[in-house]
Short mmCIF file of C-alpha atoms in Angstrom, two decimals:
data_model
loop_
_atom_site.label_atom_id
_atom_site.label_comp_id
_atom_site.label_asym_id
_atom_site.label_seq_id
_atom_site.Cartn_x
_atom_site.Cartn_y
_atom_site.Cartn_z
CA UNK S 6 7.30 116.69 191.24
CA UNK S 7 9.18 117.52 188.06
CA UNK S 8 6.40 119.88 186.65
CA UNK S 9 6.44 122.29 190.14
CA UNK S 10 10.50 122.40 190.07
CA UNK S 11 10.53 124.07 186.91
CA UNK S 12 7.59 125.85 187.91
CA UNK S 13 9.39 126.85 191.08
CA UNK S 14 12.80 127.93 189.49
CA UNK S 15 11.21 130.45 186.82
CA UNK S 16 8.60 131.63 190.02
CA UNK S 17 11.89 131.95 192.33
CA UNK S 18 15.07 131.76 190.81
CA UNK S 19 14.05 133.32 186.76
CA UNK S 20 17.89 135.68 186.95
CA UNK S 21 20.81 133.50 188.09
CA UNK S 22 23.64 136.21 187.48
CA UNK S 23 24.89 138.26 190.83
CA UNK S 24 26.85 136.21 193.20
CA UNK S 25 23.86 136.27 195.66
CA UNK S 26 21.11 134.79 193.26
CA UNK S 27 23.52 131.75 192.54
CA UNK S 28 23.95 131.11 195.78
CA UNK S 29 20.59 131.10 196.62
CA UNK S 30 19.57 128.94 193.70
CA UNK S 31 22.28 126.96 194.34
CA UNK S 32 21.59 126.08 198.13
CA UNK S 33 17.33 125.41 196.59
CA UNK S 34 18.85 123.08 194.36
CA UNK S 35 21.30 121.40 196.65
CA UNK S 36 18.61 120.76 199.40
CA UNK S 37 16.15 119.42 196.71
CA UNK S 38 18.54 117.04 195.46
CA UNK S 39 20.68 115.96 199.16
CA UNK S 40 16.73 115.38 199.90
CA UNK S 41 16.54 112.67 197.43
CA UNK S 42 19.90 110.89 198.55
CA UNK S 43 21.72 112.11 195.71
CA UNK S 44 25.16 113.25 196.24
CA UNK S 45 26.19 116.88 196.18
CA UNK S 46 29.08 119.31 195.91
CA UNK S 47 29.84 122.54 194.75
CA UNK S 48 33.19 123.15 193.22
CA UNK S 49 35.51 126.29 192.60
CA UNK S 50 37.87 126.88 190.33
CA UNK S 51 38.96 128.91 187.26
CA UNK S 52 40.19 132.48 186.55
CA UNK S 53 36.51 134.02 187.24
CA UNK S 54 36.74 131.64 190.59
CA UNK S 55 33.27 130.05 189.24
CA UNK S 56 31.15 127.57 190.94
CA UNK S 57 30.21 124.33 189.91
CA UNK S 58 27.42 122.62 191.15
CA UNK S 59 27.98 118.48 190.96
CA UNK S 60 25.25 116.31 191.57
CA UNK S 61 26.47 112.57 191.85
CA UNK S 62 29.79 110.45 191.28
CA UNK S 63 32.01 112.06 188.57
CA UNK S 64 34.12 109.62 188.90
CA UNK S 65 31.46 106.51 188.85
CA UNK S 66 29.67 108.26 186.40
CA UNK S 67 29.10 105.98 183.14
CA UNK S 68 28.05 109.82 181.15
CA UNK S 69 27.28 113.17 182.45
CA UNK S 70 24.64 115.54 181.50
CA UNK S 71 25.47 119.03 181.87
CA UNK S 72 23.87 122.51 181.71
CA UNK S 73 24.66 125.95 182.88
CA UNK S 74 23.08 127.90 185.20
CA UNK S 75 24.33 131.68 184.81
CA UNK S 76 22.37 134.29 183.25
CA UNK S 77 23.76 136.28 180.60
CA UNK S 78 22.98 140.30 180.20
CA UNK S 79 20.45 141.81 178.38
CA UNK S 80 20.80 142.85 174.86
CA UNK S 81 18.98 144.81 172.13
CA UNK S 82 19.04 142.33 169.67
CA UNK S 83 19.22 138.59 170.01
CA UNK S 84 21.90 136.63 169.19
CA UNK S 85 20.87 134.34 166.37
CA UNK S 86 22.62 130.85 165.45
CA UNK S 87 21.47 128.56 162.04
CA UNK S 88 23.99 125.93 163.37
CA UNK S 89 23.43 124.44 159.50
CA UNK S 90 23.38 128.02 157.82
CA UNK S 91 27.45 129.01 158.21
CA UNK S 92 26.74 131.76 156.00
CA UNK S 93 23.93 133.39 157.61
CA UNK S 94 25.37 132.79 161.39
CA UNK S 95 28.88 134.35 160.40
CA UNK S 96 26.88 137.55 158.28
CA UNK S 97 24.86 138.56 161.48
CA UNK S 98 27.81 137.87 163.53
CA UNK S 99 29.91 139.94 161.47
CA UNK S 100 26.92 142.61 161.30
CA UNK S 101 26.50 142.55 165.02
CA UNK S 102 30.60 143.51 165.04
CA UNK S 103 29.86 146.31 162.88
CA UNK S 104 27.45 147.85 164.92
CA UNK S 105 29.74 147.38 167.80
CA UNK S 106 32.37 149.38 166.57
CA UNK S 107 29.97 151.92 165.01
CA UNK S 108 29.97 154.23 168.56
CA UNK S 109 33.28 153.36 168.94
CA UNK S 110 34.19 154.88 165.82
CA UNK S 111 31.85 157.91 166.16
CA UNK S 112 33.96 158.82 169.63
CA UNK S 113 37.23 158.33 168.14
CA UNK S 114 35.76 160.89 165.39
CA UNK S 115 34.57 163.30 167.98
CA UNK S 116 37.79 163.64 170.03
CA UNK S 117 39.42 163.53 166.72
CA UNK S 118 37.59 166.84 165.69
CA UNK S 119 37.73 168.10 169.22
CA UNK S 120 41.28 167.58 170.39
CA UNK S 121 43.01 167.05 167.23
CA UNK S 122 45.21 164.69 168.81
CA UNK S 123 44.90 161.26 166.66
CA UNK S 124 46.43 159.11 169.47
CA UNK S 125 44.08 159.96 172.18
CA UNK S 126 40.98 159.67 169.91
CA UNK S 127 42.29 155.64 168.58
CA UNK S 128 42.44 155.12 172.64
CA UNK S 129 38.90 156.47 172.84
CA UNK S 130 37.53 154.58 170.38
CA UNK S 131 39.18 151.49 171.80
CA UNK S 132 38.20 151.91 175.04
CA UNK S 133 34.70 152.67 174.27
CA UNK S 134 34.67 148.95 172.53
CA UNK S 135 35.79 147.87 175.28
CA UNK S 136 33.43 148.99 177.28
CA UNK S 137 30.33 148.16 174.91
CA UNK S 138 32.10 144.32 174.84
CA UNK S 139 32.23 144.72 179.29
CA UNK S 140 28.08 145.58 178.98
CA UNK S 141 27.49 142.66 176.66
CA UNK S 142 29.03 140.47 179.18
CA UNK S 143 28.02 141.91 182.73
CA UNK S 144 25.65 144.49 182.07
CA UNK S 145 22.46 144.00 183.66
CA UNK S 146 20.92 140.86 183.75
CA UNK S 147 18.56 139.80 180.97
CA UNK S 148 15.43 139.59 182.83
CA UNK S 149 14.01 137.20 180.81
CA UNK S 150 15.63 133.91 180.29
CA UNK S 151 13.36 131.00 179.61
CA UNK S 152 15.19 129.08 176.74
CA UNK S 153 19.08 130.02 177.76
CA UNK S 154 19.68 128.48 180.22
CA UNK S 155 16.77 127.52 182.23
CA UNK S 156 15.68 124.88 180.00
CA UNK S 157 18.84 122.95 180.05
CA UNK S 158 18.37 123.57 184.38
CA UNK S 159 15.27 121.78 184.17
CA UNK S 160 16.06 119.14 181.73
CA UNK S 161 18.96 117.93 184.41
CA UNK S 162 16.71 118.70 187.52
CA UNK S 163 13.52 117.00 186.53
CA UNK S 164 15.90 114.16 185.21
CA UNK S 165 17.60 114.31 188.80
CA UNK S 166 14.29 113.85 190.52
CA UNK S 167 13.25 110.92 188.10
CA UNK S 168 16.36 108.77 188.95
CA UNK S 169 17.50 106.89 191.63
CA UNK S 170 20.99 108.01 193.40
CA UNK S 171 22.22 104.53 192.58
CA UNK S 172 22.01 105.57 189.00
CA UNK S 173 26.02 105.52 187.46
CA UNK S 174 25.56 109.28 185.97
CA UNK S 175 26.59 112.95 187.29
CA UNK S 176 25.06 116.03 186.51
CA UNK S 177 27.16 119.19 185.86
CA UNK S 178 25.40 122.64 186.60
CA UNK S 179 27.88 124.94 184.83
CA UNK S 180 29.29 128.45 186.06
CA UNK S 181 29.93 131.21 183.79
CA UNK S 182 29.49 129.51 180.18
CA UNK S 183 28.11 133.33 179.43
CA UNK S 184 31.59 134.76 179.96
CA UNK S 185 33.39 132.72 177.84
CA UNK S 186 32.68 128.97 178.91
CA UNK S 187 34.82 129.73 181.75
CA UNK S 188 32.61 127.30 184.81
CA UNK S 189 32.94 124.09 182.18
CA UNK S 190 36.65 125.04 181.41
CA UNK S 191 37.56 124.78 185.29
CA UNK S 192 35.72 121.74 185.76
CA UNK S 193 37.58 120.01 182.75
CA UNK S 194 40.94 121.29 184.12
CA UNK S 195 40.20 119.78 187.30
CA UNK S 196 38.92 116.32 186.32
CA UNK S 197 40.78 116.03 182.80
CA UNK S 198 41.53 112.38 183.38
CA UNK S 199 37.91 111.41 184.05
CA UNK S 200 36.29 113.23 181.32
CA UNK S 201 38.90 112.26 178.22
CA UNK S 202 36.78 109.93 177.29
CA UNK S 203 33.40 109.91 179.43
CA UNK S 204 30.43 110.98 177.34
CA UNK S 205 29.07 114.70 178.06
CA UNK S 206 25.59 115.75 176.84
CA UNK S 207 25.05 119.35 176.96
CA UNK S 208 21.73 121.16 177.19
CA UNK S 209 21.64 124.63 176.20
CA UNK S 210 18.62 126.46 174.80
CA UNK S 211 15.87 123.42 174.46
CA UNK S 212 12.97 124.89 174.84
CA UNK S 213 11.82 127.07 171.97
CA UNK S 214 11.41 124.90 168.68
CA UNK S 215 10.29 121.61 167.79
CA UNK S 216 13.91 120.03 166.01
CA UNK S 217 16.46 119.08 168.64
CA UNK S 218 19.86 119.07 166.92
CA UNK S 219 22.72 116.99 169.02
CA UNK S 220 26.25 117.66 167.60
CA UNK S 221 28.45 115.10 168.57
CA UNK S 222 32.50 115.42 168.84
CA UNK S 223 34.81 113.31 167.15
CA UNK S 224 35.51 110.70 170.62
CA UNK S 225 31.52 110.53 170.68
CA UNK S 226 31.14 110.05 167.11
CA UNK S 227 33.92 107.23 167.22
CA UNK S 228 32.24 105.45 170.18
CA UNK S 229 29.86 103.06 167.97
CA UNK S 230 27.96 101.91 171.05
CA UNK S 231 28.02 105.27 172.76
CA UNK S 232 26.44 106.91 169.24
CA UNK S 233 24.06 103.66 168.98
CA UNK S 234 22.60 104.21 172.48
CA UNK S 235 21.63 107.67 171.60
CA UNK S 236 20.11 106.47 168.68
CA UNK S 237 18.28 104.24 170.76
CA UNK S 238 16.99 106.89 173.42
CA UNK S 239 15.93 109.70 170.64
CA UNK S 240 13.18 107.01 169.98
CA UNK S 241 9.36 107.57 170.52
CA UNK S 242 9.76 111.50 170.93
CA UNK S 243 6.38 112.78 171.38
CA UNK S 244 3.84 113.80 168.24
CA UNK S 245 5.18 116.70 166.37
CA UNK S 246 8.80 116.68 167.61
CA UNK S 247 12.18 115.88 165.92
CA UNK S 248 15.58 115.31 166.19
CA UNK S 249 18.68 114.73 164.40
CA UNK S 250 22.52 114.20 165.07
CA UNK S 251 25.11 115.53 163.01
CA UNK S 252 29.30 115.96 163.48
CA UNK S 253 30.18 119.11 165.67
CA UNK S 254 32.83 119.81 163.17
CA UNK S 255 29.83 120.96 160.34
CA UNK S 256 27.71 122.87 162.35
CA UNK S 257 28.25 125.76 164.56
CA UNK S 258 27.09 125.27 168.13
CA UNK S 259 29.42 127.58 171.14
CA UNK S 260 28.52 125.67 174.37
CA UNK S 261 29.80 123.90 177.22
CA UNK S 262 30.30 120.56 175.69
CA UNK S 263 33.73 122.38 173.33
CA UNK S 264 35.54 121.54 176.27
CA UNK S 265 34.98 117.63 175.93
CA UNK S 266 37.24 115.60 173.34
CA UNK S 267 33.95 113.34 174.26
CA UNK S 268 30.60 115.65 173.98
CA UNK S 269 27.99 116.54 172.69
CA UNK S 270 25.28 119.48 172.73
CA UNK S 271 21.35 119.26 172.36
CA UNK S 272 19.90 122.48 171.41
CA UNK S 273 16.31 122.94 170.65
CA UNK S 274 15.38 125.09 166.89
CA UNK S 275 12.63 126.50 164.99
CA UNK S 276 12.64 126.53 161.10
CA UNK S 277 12.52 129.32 158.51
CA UNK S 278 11.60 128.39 155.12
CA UNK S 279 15.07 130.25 153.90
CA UNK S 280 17.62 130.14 156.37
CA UNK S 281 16.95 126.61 157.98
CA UNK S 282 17.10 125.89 161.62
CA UNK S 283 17.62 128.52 163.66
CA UNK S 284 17.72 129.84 167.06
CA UNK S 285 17.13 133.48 168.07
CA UNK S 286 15.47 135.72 170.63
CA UNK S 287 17.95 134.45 173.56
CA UNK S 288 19.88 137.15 175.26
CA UNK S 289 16.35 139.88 175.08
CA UNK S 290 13.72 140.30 177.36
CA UNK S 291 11.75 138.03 174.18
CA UNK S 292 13.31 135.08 175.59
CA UNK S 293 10.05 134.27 176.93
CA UNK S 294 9.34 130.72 175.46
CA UNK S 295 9.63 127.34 177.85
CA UNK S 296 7.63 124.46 176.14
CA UNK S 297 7.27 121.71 179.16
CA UNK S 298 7.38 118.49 176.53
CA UNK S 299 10.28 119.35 175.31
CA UNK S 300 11.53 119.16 179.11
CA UNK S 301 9.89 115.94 179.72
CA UNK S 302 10.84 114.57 176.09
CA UNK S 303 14.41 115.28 177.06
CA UNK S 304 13.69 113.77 180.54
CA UNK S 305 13.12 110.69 178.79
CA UNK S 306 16.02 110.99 176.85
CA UNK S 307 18.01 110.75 179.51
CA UNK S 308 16.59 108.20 181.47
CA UNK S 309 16.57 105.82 178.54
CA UNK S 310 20.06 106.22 177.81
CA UNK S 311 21.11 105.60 182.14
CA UNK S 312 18.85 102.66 181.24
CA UNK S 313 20.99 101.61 178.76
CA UNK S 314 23.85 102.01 180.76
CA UNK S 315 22.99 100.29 183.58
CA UNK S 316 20.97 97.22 181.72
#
């Protein structure tokens, strides 16, 4: 059953981004999970009114697991992340700000040279930045989009489908985490007292490398029995893949879970011989890879730690 929903959503639902093709997934997913006898809401809120899509009892809820569903644009370069490797993340990210302002600059020079009127050609220049920073964010939808976020999607759906309603856990399909984490921001607002100190996991980009990384905040870290239980479920991963936990605060991981004085992301990596751990080709039409036991690894992930929650 698990196998032919992710099948399904990258057949049917691959591009999550206009209003119509959430709705749409959302109302597949809904009626997949009601079906099952799990609970199921959808929730508005925030400056970009986004919509949340709750499966089960927040408020039961012994953790939550969390993804998002949006689609981001399409780029012509990836965006590239060696949550280990500060130096190397910040250089590209720096590099990639250069080449942003590189047009802007050459149409500030250009009205500069045509008008002669200094003023005008600073408000070109800023307002073509602007405008490149408005594509980046709701340009046209990158049309491939295996690993970000449709991985994390089918890590909480197949883990949906493999539980029984009774289960005390909630699943969190996030809004608008490519605009500025703005679905998970609303949801926090609106159920701040629940979530102070109720474990979030976060899945975002797990399905292109071998090495899961899970950053844990500080009120996860300090929560000796929540940290042991992961422990715990991050045993028996299959042949050939790894993981490891480390402090958010020494890494450099921008998801969902930043919202959560108690969560925690799992992102999937490759290694490079030089720079580490990495993650790249999200955000291109290269974002092309979805590796099914890493969905059903992190499945079992999260079944064993419910387990452990309701033993």
């Amino acid at each position: 059953m698990s196998a032919c929903w992710s099948e399904e959503v990258l057949s049917r639902f691959p591009v999550r981004k206009t209003r119509a093709q959430k709705e749409a997934f959302r109302a597949f997913a809904s009626e997949r999970f009601a079906s099952r006898g799990w609970r199921v809401a959808e929730e508005t809120g925030g400056i970009a009114r986004s919509v949340n899509l709750i499966v089960g009892d927040v408020a039961r809820a012994k953790i939550v697991f969390a993804a998002h569903y949006d689609t981001c644009a399409a780029l012509p370069v990836p965006n590239f992340i060696a949550p280990s490797n500060w130096a190397a993340t910040l250089l590209y990210q720096v590099a990639l700000g250069v080449c942003l302002c590189v047009p802007a600059a050459l149409v500030s020079a250009a009205v500069a040279l045509l008008l002669r009127l200094p003023l005008v050609a600073g408000l070109a220049g800023c307002l073509c930045c602007a405008a490149l920073v408005a594509l980046m964010l709701c340009g046209p939808a990158n049309r491939s989009n295996a690993n970000d976020n449709t991985s994390g999607v089918c890590v909480l759906a197949e883990t949906i489908l493999s539980l029984s309603p009774d289960t005390p856990v909630a699943f969190v399909f996030f809004d608008h985490e490519e605009w500025g984490l703005l679905g998970s921001s609303a949801f926090f607002k609106a159920h701040r007292a629940q979530m102070q100190d109720k474990p979030l996991l976060n899945f975002d980009c797990v399905s292109d490398g071998s090495h899961f990384l899970i950053a844990r905040k500080k009120g996860w870290r300090r929560n000796a029995a929540l940290d042991a239980r992961l422990q715990e479920a991050l045993r028996g991963l299959p042949e050939g893949k790894t993981a490891r936990t480390a402090a958010a605060w020494t890494v450099i991981y921008p998801s969902d879970q930043a919202h959560f004085p108690c969560g925690a992301a799992v992102v999937a990596l490759r290694r490079h011989p030089l720079l580490g751990h990495y993650l790249s080709r999200i955000h291109t039409r290269r974002d092309t890879r979805f590796d099914p036991v890493n969905i059903a690894a992190l499945r079992e992930v999260c079944v064993r730690l419910c387990d452990s929650f309701s033993g």
